Amino acid sequence: MLAVENLHSGYGRIQALHGIDLEVKQGEIVTLIGANGAGKTTLLMTICGAPRASKGRVLLDGQDITQMPMHKIAHLGLAHSPEGRRIFARMSVLENLQMGGVAGDPAHYAEDLAKVLALFPRLQERLNQRGGTLSGGEQQMLAIGRALMSRPRVLLLDEPSLGLAPLVVRHIFDLIRQINRDQGMTVFLVEQNAHHALKLAHRGYVLVNGRVTLAGTGAELLANPEIRAHYLEGGAHGETA
Amino acid sequence: MAGVNMTAALRDGVIGAVVAAALALPMLGFRLVDSSQALTLSTRFDWVAWAALAVGLGRFALALLRDTLPGRLPALPDWGARFPKMRLYVGWGMAGFAFVLPFLPIADRALVDKATMVLIYVMLGWGLNIVVGLAGLLDLGFVAFYAVGAYSYALLATKLDLSFWVSLPLAGVFAAGFGIMLGFPVLRLRGDYLAIVTLGFGEIIRVILQNWQDFTNGPAGIGAIPRPSLFGLVFTANAPEGKTTFADYFGLDFSGNHRVIFLYFIILVLALLTNLFTLRIRRLPIGRAWEALREDEIACRSLGLNPTTIKLSAFATGAMFAGFAGSFFATRQGFISPESFTFIESAVILAIVVLGGMGSQIGVVLAALLLVGLPEWFRELQQYRMLAFGGAMVLIMLWKPSGLLAHRSPTIRLNQEAG
């Protein structure tokens, strides 16, 4: 579905990614874990078209989207819930969701809205509230809901657990699992919270300093002693619970 | 506790007095007197002392009051939030009042003239509101589009003999074109950088108007700009060849007031059109996209919105309304020169938008009344009117830091205790 081949990218003269290869198949949840500054967000943003890849290719269903501008890529069925959520703080929840539908077919709008609101009943309750007044967890739900409004083929999630309480993180991850299971949504999840991400994902990649160092199924990676040492047990970025 | 605050208050007072003395010394302390022989310098240091004393005592009193009155200034109630429908009623009420104003007994020619001036700024404020309030693009050179509109009409009318009603849409189109022209280079800029470039653009337009002698007649300006007619009826005492005057047609005695009132209604309708357009477009996808762009450009792009078209359309739309206002200004004044389009005009228009509460339509009207209306009405106060104006600005910033009718609360507010 989504394939990344030998991808190089960076900001100006600073290269952040040094030849990434990975693949996300239809109906899968694939996670990319890594420490702060490993290049996770850069990879996701490069897939979305900004910054532009300096080398390598990004393929969506076999179509090369490497050189496309970001707003065109969204129309091809690649939805992105960006790092830090980036909801429209001074617009209402409903308006946020409407903006999410821009890349979708207007004929589906009402149906998609109903689907998203059924998935996130909290958003239904707060439909006319300003986005910025929502709690962190609700904002994350809004960001995911907004991305789903375009009826994407692949959903990219950038650190949905960022800044959320453990209980809320669990809830969000349950919802991601539900979206994948019930809608068959293909999900590419970038996370620092390795424990939760690997438990949720079918497969995972580990990113270190702009290179993929390990790959495997979620269970394999969870059991890997190296990963346990670096990202899980007592690791600054893991959660032992 | 009182003792500690007393020292702080005293220090505050002394510092205030010293600053005031330093400022007052050159401004109040020395005076050029034109005596019969030559200019002589006279001093009045007593004024300086009084000024320093007044400021020092004032600062001292303020510092004391700040500690004794915990809430400092009483918070104004947020009427908009309490009565959500009120804004609508007030809006209709104001529009209704504006329509009957010229026929009220209090309305003399001077009042209608001033109201026309205020309405020009209301319209400019509403136009800039699209760019700044909705799309969040800080534009410090808005007067450029106003100038383009004014010169478009002036040149179309004097050189090509086109009527006001034909030139008006053309002027809007030209101004929108200039909006796009400005838009392209600033597509990648944001915030302060955008503000600087737009400011430069405003100056460039003015300098061009000033120096392109052959085309714009330079600093001498363009005079004898024709007045608009009402479906061919002219507003003069004697009808020119083949024309009928408004007074004759309706069997009225000729009065210069007819034209003043007619102009007033033109700008009223133009301003209301701007308002209706803004209210309407906010509900349409393009208006929503402007607001989304203001909130977060990256999110916009990742959702499939093209920021280029959104920004350019915002610049073009705002500029178009400024162009309409500009051609109205030209036809009302009958004479324009680059001097009418200096940076201070941009600053006033921006102040109207910010003071009114970004994005608030009624707020713009109130702010225009305050910023353009008050100085006009208080002309009798002469040089003190600017002082009163400054005082009013300070009060507003204290009371309503997010604008007169902010309909969103600020994201961050200073801690009450910290203040």
XYZ file of C-alpha atoms in Angstrom:
660
model
C 0.000 0.000 0.000
C 2.609 2.487 1.154
C 6.243 1.806 0.366
C 9.346 3.819 1.105
C 12.479 3.009 -0.863
C 15.953 4.204 0.021
C 14.584 7.500 1.281
C 17.004 10.322 2.074
C 15.776 13.572 3.483
C 16.701 16.433 5.771
C 16.509 20.124 6.450
C 18.897 22.217 4.422
C 22.364 20.728 4.797
C 21.437 18.629 7.796
C 20.525 15.169 6.648
C 18.068 13.437 8.937
C 17.264 10.250 7.011
C 19.917 8.051 5.451
C 18.194 5.588 3.160
C 15.017 4.299 4.746
C 13.239 1.238 3.364
C 9.929 0.195 4.745
C 6.535 -0.986 3.708
C 3.004 -0.824 5.036
C 0.625 -3.412 3.601
C -3.115 -3.073 3.215
C -4.994 -3.483 6.497
C -1.874 -3.468 8.644
C -0.883 -1.381 11.622
C 2.809 -0.699 11.251
C 4.686 1.253 13.841
C 7.957 3.119 13.705
C 9.584 3.576 17.072
C 12.659 5.510 17.954
C 14.113 7.974 20.399
C 13.845 11.733 20.266
C 15.585 13.089 17.196
C 15.863 9.737 15.444
C 14.022 11.155 12.426
C 10.554 9.710 12.971
C 8.640 12.887 12.303
C 10.968 13.789 9.439
C 10.178 10.460 7.804
C 6.455 11.007 8.161
C 6.667 14.559 6.871
C 8.837 13.472 3.943
C 6.209 10.895 3.025
C 3.727 13.781 3.053
C 5.942 15.897 0.817
C 7.551 18.498 3.130
C 10.520 18.409 3.404
C 11.080 16.998 -0.038
C 13.071 13.758 -0.268
C 16.595 14.331 -1.584
C 16.864 10.730 -2.797
C 14.694 7.652 -2.917
C 11.005 7.137 -3.550
C 7.678 7.094 -1.781
C 5.063 4.901 -3.428
C 1.373 4.938 -2.621
C -0.301 1.944 -4.256
C 2.555 1.827 -6.710
C 2.161 5.496 -7.649
C 5.259 7.611 -7.119
C 4.290 10.543 -4.871
C 7.816 11.628 -3.921
C 7.788 14.911 -5.812
C 4.157 15.864 -5.265
C 3.205 18.912 -3.238
C 1.795 18.153 0.181
C -1.768 19.271 -0.515
C -2.019 17.046 -3.592
C -0.854 13.993 -1.693
C -3.727 14.445 0.742
C -6.141 14.127 -2.159
C -4.671 10.740 -3.095
C -5.892 9.108 0.097
C -3.003 9.659 2.459
C -4.302 11.287 5.660
C -1.956 12.637 8.266
C -2.537 13.460 11.905
C 0.498 15.632 12.533
C 2.795 15.781 15.512
C 1.420 18.006 18.232
C -2.085 17.442 16.835
C -2.259 20.864 15.135
C -5.994 21.207 15.428
C -7.526 24.569 14.474
C -7.750 25.979 17.984
C -10.150 28.844 17.361
C -12.491 26.941 15.114
C -15.225 24.683 16.414
C -14.931 20.912 16.523
C -17.405 20.656 13.669
C -15.447 23.162 11.579
C -12.265 21.201 12.240
C -13.936 18.065 10.961
C -15.284 19.925 7.935
C -11.753 21.013 7.076
C -10.754 17.371 7.283
C -13.292 16.577 4.595
C -11.727 18.949 2.064
C -9.764 16.174 0.412
C -12.718 13.806 0.488
C -15.651 13.377 -1.814
C -18.363 15.899 -0.798
C -20.966 13.226 -1.470
C -19.591 11.158 1.409
C -19.369 14.059 3.817
C -22.461 13.397 5.939
C -21.728 9.687 6.102
C -18.098 10.216 7.069
C -19.047 12.766 9.704
C -21.526 10.339 11.262
C -18.889 7.616 11.230
C -16.275 9.777 12.929
C -18.739 10.997 15.543
C -19.828 7.439 16.265
C -16.202 6.510 16.755
C -15.549 9.491 19.022
C -18.742 10.229 20.961
C -16.841 12.839 22.957
C -16.527 14.960 19.823
C -20.268 14.706 19.291
C -20.800 16.197 22.759
C -18.431 19.056 22.026
C -19.359 19.727 18.410
C -19.744 23.495 18.783
C -16.953 23.991 21.263
C -13.732 25.605 20.099
C -10.997 23.090 19.355
C -8.545 24.809 21.667
C -10.811 24.328 24.682
C -10.730 20.534 24.413
C -8.566 18.400 26.665
C -5.400 16.873 25.227
C -7.027 13.505 24.676
C -10.048 15.041 23.021
C -7.779 17.118 20.796
C -6.005 13.947 19.734
C -9.368 12.342 18.964
C -10.216 15.427 16.931
C -6.927 15.256 15.033
C -7.502 11.590 14.182
C -11.156 12.195 13.380
C -10.209 15.098 11.138
C -7.754 12.891 9.276
C -10.402 10.191 8.847
C -12.880 12.660 7.332
C -11.264 12.400 3.905
C -11.887 8.615 3.877
C -8.169 7.879 3.439
C -6.605 4.631 2.325
C -3.648 5.074 4.667
C -3.730 6.885 7.991
C -0.452 8.346 9.241
C -0.338 9.080 12.950
C 2.512 11.076 14.428
C 2.873 10.430 18.155
C -0.743 10.339 19.202
C 0.385 9.650 22.791
C 2.311 12.929 23.033
C 1.602 14.676 26.312
C -1.308 12.490 27.297
C -1.963 10.702 30.582
C -1.366 6.894 30.511
C -5.061 6.136 30.804
C -5.874 8.432 27.892
C -3.038 6.935 25.835
C -4.536 3.485 26.344
C -7.934 4.771 25.232
C -6.507 6.391 22.101
C -4.615 3.213 21.210
C -7.779 1.161 21.701
C -9.492 3.487 19.271
C -6.707 3.075 16.720
C -7.057 -0.691 17.003
C -10.801 -0.323 16.528
C -10.382 1.830 13.412
C -8.028 -0.764 11.960
C -10.216 -3.737 12.836
C -13.649 -2.347 11.979
C -12.814 -0.203 8.966
C -9.847 -2.186 7.735
C -7.864 1.036 7.861
C -4.171 0.800 7.059
C -2.275 2.641 9.795
C 1.302 3.832 9.953
C 2.005 4.869 13.514
C 5.067 6.796 14.618
C 5.607 6.557 18.352
C 8.015 7.118 21.177
C 5.843 5.094 23.470
C 7.354 1.814 22.242
C 5.526 -0.488 24.612
C 2.014 0.511 23.606
C 2.897 0.929 19.956
C 4.480 -2.499 19.602
C 1.632 -4.177 21.432
C -0.833 -2.596 19.042
C 1.071 -2.997 15.793
C 1.271 -5.994 13.515
C 4.777 -5.059 12.524
C 7.312 -2.528 13.624
C 10.512 -0.775 12.604
C 13.112 0.761 14.874
C 14.684 3.996 13.734
C 18.059 5.088 15.110
C 19.811 8.206 13.829
C 18.003 8.202 10.519
C 18.475 4.481 9.786
C 16.199 1.508 10.304
C 18.150 -0.834 12.578
C 15.543 -3.475 13.354
C 12.341 -4.738 11.870
C 9.923 -7.454 12.802
C 6.465 -8.245 14.070
C 5.243 -6.346 17.094
C 5.606 -9.374 19.328
C 9.137 -10.103 18.116
C 10.297 -6.599 18.747
C 8.632 -6.540 22.148
C 10.560 -9.662 23.094
C 13.863 -8.418 21.643
C 16.320 -7.908 24.533
C 17.972 -4.916 22.884
C 14.665 -3.145 22.517
C 13.671 -4.050 26.038
C 16.872 -2.465 27.305
C 16.675 0.698 25.197
C 13.047 1.499 24.841
C 11.115 -0.420 27.445
C 12.540 -1.345 30.813
C 13.628 1.773 32.598
C 14.337 3.438 29.275
C 13.600 7.138 29.351
C 11.032 6.788 26.592
C 9.343 3.563 27.550
C 6.501 2.909 29.846
C 6.898 -0.138 32.048
C 3.276 -0.432 33.069
C 3.227 44.781 54.295
C 2.108 48.343 53.725
C 5.651 49.586 54.372
C 7.170 47.378 51.696
C 4.632 48.505 49.159
C 5.168 52.099 50.182
C 8.850 51.986 49.246
C 8.028 50.353 45.932
C 5.370 52.961 45.268
C 7.735 55.784 46.213
C 10.407 54.408 43.927
C 7.874 54.099 41.141
C 6.837 57.707 41.692
C 10.398 59.023 41.693
C 11.319 57.093 38.557
C 8.184 58.402 36.871
C 9.026 61.955 37.886
C 12.591 61.689 36.588
C 11.456 60.262 33.244
C 8.793 62.934 32.951
C 11.325 65.651 33.749
C 13.729 64.348 31.141
C 10.990 64.241 28.523
C 9.472 67.559 29.518
C 12.726 69.485 29.544
C 13.099 69.758 25.774
C 9.374 69.712 25.056
C 8.087 72.113 27.686
C 11.218 73.696 29.157
C 12.355 75.643 26.125
C 10.355 77.869 23.895
C 11.177 79.880 20.835
C 9.683 83.335 21.058
C 9.353 85.372 17.910
C 10.213 88.839 19.142
C 10.501 91.829 16.851
C 14.272 91.510 16.383
C 14.853 87.778 16.168
C 13.953 84.401 17.581
C 14.846 84.205 21.219
C 14.898 81.217 23.476
C 12.862 81.529 26.617
C 12.768 78.980 29.368
C 9.942 77.876 31.567
C 11.384 75.392 33.965
C 8.421 75.788 36.286
C 6.351 73.868 33.680
C 8.904 71.072 33.720
C 8.718 70.899 37.504
C 4.933 70.778 37.444
C 4.917 68.058 34.827
C 7.434 65.978 36.754
C 5.478 66.471 39.958
C 2.184 65.502 38.341
C 3.602 62.368 36.755
C 5.479 61.417 39.938
C 2.385 61.779 42.099
C 0.329 59.974 39.513
C 2.706 57.020 39.379
C 2.842 56.973 43.169
C -0.947 56.955 43.460
C -1.225 54.266 40.782
C 1.323 52.079 42.537
C -0.569 52.426 45.821
C -3.931 51.769 44.203
C -2.606 48.718 42.435
C -1.904 47.113 45.792
C -5.076 48.238 47.507
C -7.479 47.474 44.699
C -6.892 43.833 43.900
C -8.907 43.791 40.717
C -7.495 47.131 39.568
C -9.929 48.126 36.864
C -13.386 46.641 37.000
C -13.782 44.060 34.294
C -16.335 45.030 31.696
C -19.051 42.438 31.338
C -18.860 40.390 28.181
C -22.247 41.280 26.726
C -21.639 39.329 23.586
C -21.255 36.099 25.520
C -24.195 36.816 27.807
C -26.674 37.590 25.071
C -25.562 35.697 21.997
C -28.335 37.195 19.892
C -27.487 40.724 20.923
C -24.756 41.157 18.369
C -27.255 40.455 15.632
C -29.788 42.980 16.968
C -27.112 45.593 17.565
C -25.843 45.042 14.053
C -29.273 45.505 12.491
C -29.949 48.435 14.799
C -26.749 50.164 13.729
C -27.442 49.549 10.053
C -30.968 50.921 10.453
C -29.673 53.968 12.276
C -27.096 54.534 9.571
C -29.861 54.535 6.933
C -32.009 57.155 8.670
C -29.114 59.258 9.959
C -29.071 61.863 7.147
C -32.776 62.597 7.690
C -32.592 63.077 11.442
C -32.886 66.636 12.735
C -29.396 66.446 14.255
C -27.853 65.713 10.872
C -26.285 68.742 9.284
C -23.901 68.729 6.395
C -20.833 68.490 8.634
C -22.200 65.486 10.481
C -23.039 63.573 7.314
C -19.594 64.426 5.983
C -17.938 63.037 9.083
C -20.144 59.962 9.010
C -19.073 59.403 5.394
C -15.435 59.575 6.466
C -16.075 57.089 9.266
C -17.849 54.764 6.846
C -14.870 54.773 4.487
C -12.745 53.532 7.349
C -15.391 51.019 8.403
C -15.284 49.612 4.897
C -11.482 49.576 4.848
C -11.505 47.926 8.259
C -13.894 45.252 7.037
C -11.741 44.705 3.970
C -8.551 44.389 5.994
C -10.392 42.154 8.431
C -10.577 39.544 5.682
C -6.803 39.556 5.348
C -5.786 40.025 8.976
C -8.745 38.813 10.994
C -9.773 35.823 8.902
C -6.681 34.698 7.045
C -4.281 35.871 9.753
C -1.915 37.598 7.313
C -0.568 40.747 8.939
C -0.746 43.412 6.243
C 0.834 46.775 7.020
C 0.509 48.095 3.483
C -3.231 47.944 3.010
C -3.341 51.589 1.985
C -1.618 50.586 -1.274
C -4.828 48.963 -2.518
C -6.839 51.946 -1.376
C -4.480 54.091 -3.447
C -4.725 51.769 -6.447
C -8.516 52.009 -6.287
C -8.465 55.788 -5.981
C -6.007 56.309 -8.827
C -7.775 53.740 -11.006
C -10.984 55.718 -10.839
C -9.273 59.084 -11.106
C -7.350 58.035 -14.221
C -10.206 56.107 -15.833
C -12.511 59.074 -15.314
C -10.174 61.871 -16.346
C -8.352 60.124 -19.199
C -10.893 57.680 -20.583
C -14.026 59.506 -19.501
C -15.547 56.468 -17.832
C -18.323 56.997 -15.312
C -18.041 56.167 -11.646
C -20.301 53.151 -11.875
C -18.267 51.627 -14.693
C -14.959 52.426 -13.024
C -15.927 51.115 -9.610
C -15.784 47.414 -10.508
C -12.718 48.034 -12.659
C -10.965 49.698 -9.733
C -11.829 46.688 -7.594
C -10.385 44.373 -10.220
C -7.178 46.401 -10.489
C -6.762 46.483 -6.726
C -7.370 42.721 -6.529
C -4.715 42.282 -9.215
C -2.282 44.255 -7.100
C -3.299 42.107 -4.146
C -2.226 39.018 -6.073
C 0.939 40.815 -7.147
C 1.784 41.426 -3.506
C 0.669 37.944 -2.584
C 3.161 36.059 -4.732
C 6.402 37.271 -3.176
C 5.067 36.931 0.355
C 3.677 33.423 0.027
C 6.442 31.947 2.135
C 6.539 34.717 4.685
C 4.779 34.819 7.984
C 4.324 37.140 10.930
C 6.899 39.897 11.281
C 8.523 39.225 7.922
C 5.213 39.427 6.135
C 4.433 42.664 7.958
C 7.712 44.241 6.833
C 7.284 43.278 3.191
C 3.689 44.497 3.065
C 4.789 47.734 4.667
C 7.414 48.100 1.966
C 4.843 47.367 -0.725
C 2.613 50.139 0.596
C 5.484 52.592 0.402
C 6.509 51.412 -3.083
C 3.054 52.137 -4.437
C 3.065 55.589 -2.874
C 6.549 56.389 -4.185
C 5.553 55.253 -7.676
C 2.479 57.461 -7.572
C 4.667 60.335 -6.493
C 7.337 59.908 -9.146
C 5.559 58.690 -12.245
C 4.854 62.246 -13.314
C 3.511 61.499 -16.808
C 0.960 59.025 -15.621
C -0.121 60.090 -12.152
C 0.850 63.760 -12.259
C 3.167 63.151 -9.312
C 2.855 65.055 -6.054
C 0.522 67.582 -7.675
C -2.138 64.891 -7.717
C -5.187 64.540 -9.930
C -7.943 67.097 -9.694
C -11.378 67.619 -11.175
C -12.374 64.022 -10.665
C -15.984 63.690 -11.802
C -18.749 63.147 -9.277
C -20.976 60.111 -9.475
C -24.504 60.341 -10.824
C -27.664 58.526 -9.816
C -28.908 56.695 -12.922
C -27.780 59.636 -15.012
C -29.120 62.305 -12.661
C -26.379 64.736 -11.709
C -25.991 66.603 -8.471
C -25.200 70.074 -9.709
C -27.138 73.316 -9.654
C -27.371 73.520 -13.433
C -27.579 70.497 -15.639
C -24.871 70.162 -18.291
C -25.852 69.400 -21.893
C -28.175 66.443 -22.181
C -28.345 65.730 -18.450
C -31.010 66.220 -15.818
C -30.243 67.291 -12.310
C -31.438 65.298 -9.358
C -33.262 68.332 -7.930
C -35.156 69.005 -11.178
C -36.164 65.420 -11.680
C -37.699 65.116 -8.245
C -39.002 68.660 -8.216
C -36.833 69.717 -5.302
C -35.025 72.940 -4.691
C -31.368 72.506 -5.439
C -29.278 71.966 -2.372
C -25.634 70.996 -1.998
C -26.742 68.618 0.731
C -28.270 66.248 -1.807
C -24.881 65.296 -3.102
C -23.426 64.896 0.379
C -26.263 62.592 1.369
C -26.004 60.704 -1.924
C -22.298 60.076 -1.320
C -23.093 58.988 2.200
C -25.509 56.390 0.886
C -23.046 55.100 -1.700
C -20.416 54.391 0.910
C -23.018 53.010 3.311
C -24.179 50.502 0.708
C -20.603 49.655 -0.297
C -19.620 49.102 3.324
C -22.667 46.952 4.003
C -21.882 44.897 0.903
C -18.392 44.296 2.278
C -19.908 43.204 5.549
C -22.468 40.889 3.977
C -19.796 39.398 1.768
C -17.587 38.649 4.776
C -20.418 37.187 6.825
C -21.442 35.014 3.915
C -18.000 33.849 2.878
C -17.166 32.733 6.391
C -19.739 30.007 5.926
C -18.319 28.960 2.571
C -15.370 26.616 2.077
C -13.025 29.414 1.021
C -13.764 31.451 4.158
C -13.308 28.394 6.336
C -10.020 27.725 4.575
C -8.858 31.283 5.382
C -9.587 30.703 9.036
C -7.922 27.305 9.008
C -4.860 28.845 7.392
C -4.739 31.431 10.164
C -4.808 28.648 12.722
C -2.252 26.258 11.270
C -0.669 26.215 7.851
C 0.920 22.765 8.132
C -2.354 21.201 9.199
C -4.025 22.903 6.237
C -1.561 21.450 3.802
C -1.741 17.998 5.304
C -5.519 18.126 4.893
C -5.184 18.887 1.232
C -5.680 22.659 1.170
C -3.424 24.580 -1.160
C -2.036 27.494 0.871
C -1.024 29.380 -2.275
C -4.541 29.805 -3.594
C -5.931 30.459 -0.123
C -3.453 33.233 0.614
C -3.755 34.826 -2.803
C -7.533 34.793 -2.655
C -7.458 36.441 0.774
C -5.095 39.161 -0.439
C -7.110 39.684 -3.596
C -10.467 39.861 -1.832
C -9.273 42.274 0.837
C -7.589 44.413 -1.799
C -10.718 44.482 -3.945
C -12.752 46.094 -1.168
C -9.971 48.576 -0.509
C -10.095 49.361 -4.226
C -13.839 50.066 -4.055
C -13.287 52.285 -1.019
C -10.456 54.022 -2.854
C -12.531 54.918 -5.893
C -15.242 56.204 -3.607
C -12.660 58.308 -1.804
C -11.479 59.741 -5.120
C -14.954 60.668 -6.290
C -15.876 62.169 -2.947
C -12.751 64.297 -2.631
C -12.633 65.260 -6.285
C -8.880 65.504 -5.844
C -6.288 62.933 -4.848
C -2.564 63.026 -4.351
C -0.051 60.504 -3.010
C -0.169 62.323 0.290
C -3.516 60.760 1.142
C -1.992 57.289 1.071
C 0.814 57.343 3.588
C 1.745 54.622 6.020
C -0.232 56.265 8.793
C -3.430 55.356 6.918
C -2.439 51.689 6.935
C -1.669 51.977 10.617
C -5.055 53.513 11.390
C -6.895 50.827 9.415
C -4.941 48.081 11.137
C -5.560 49.739 14.500
C -9.285 49.717 13.717
C -9.198 45.987 13.021
C -7.090 45.116 16.048
C -8.925 47.449 18.394
C -12.277 46.166 17.253
C -11.246 42.641 18.115
C -9.799 40.654 15.227
C -12.521 39.143 13.141
C -15.362 41.042 14.806
C -17.517 42.979 12.368
C -19.287 45.257 14.851
C -16.021 45.777 16.669
C -14.624 47.355 13.504
C -17.512 49.840 13.431
C -16.990 50.819 17.057
C -13.247 51.140 16.574
C -13.700 53.239 13.423
C -16.051 55.540 15.317
C -13.484 55.815 18.056
C -10.373 56.226 15.921
C -11.745 58.300 13.044
C -14.954 59.707 14.447
C -13.746 60.975 17.803
C -10.756 62.949 16.521
C -13.076 64.547 13.947
C -15.738 65.452 16.469
C -13.267 66.741 19.012
C -11.488 69.015 16.619
C -12.485 71.866 18.917
C -10.070 70.496 21.492
C -7.306 71.206 18.990
C -3.967 69.784 20.019
C -5.431 68.057 23.048
C -7.498 65.728 20.926
C -4.505 63.557 20.158
C -3.837 63.389 23.885
C -7.396 62.254 24.501
C -6.989 59.767 21.668
C -3.845 58.335 23.238
C -5.550 58.121 26.595
C -8.462 56.245 25.060
C -6.072 53.773 23.453
C -4.331 53.112 26.772
C -7.672 52.566 28.511
C -8.778 50.102 25.864
C -5.555 48.147 26.114
C -6.044 47.935 29.878
C -9.689 46.994 29.749
C -10.029 45.008 26.614
C -6.608 43.805 25.538
C -8.103 41.554 22.906
C -10.191 44.268 21.299
C -13.522 45.907 21.976
C -15.567 42.937 20.870
C -13.181 40.040 20.872
C -15.234 36.980 20.291
C -12.448 34.654 21.211
C -10.556 34.788 24.432
C -6.794 35.113 24.168
C -4.850 31.875 24.379
C -2.594 33.179 27.106
C -3.541 35.783 29.661
C -1.239 37.331 32.208
C -1.726 36.042 35.688
C -3.834 38.405 37.803
C -1.340 38.203 40.675
C 1.586 38.787 38.399
C 0.083 42.045 37.128
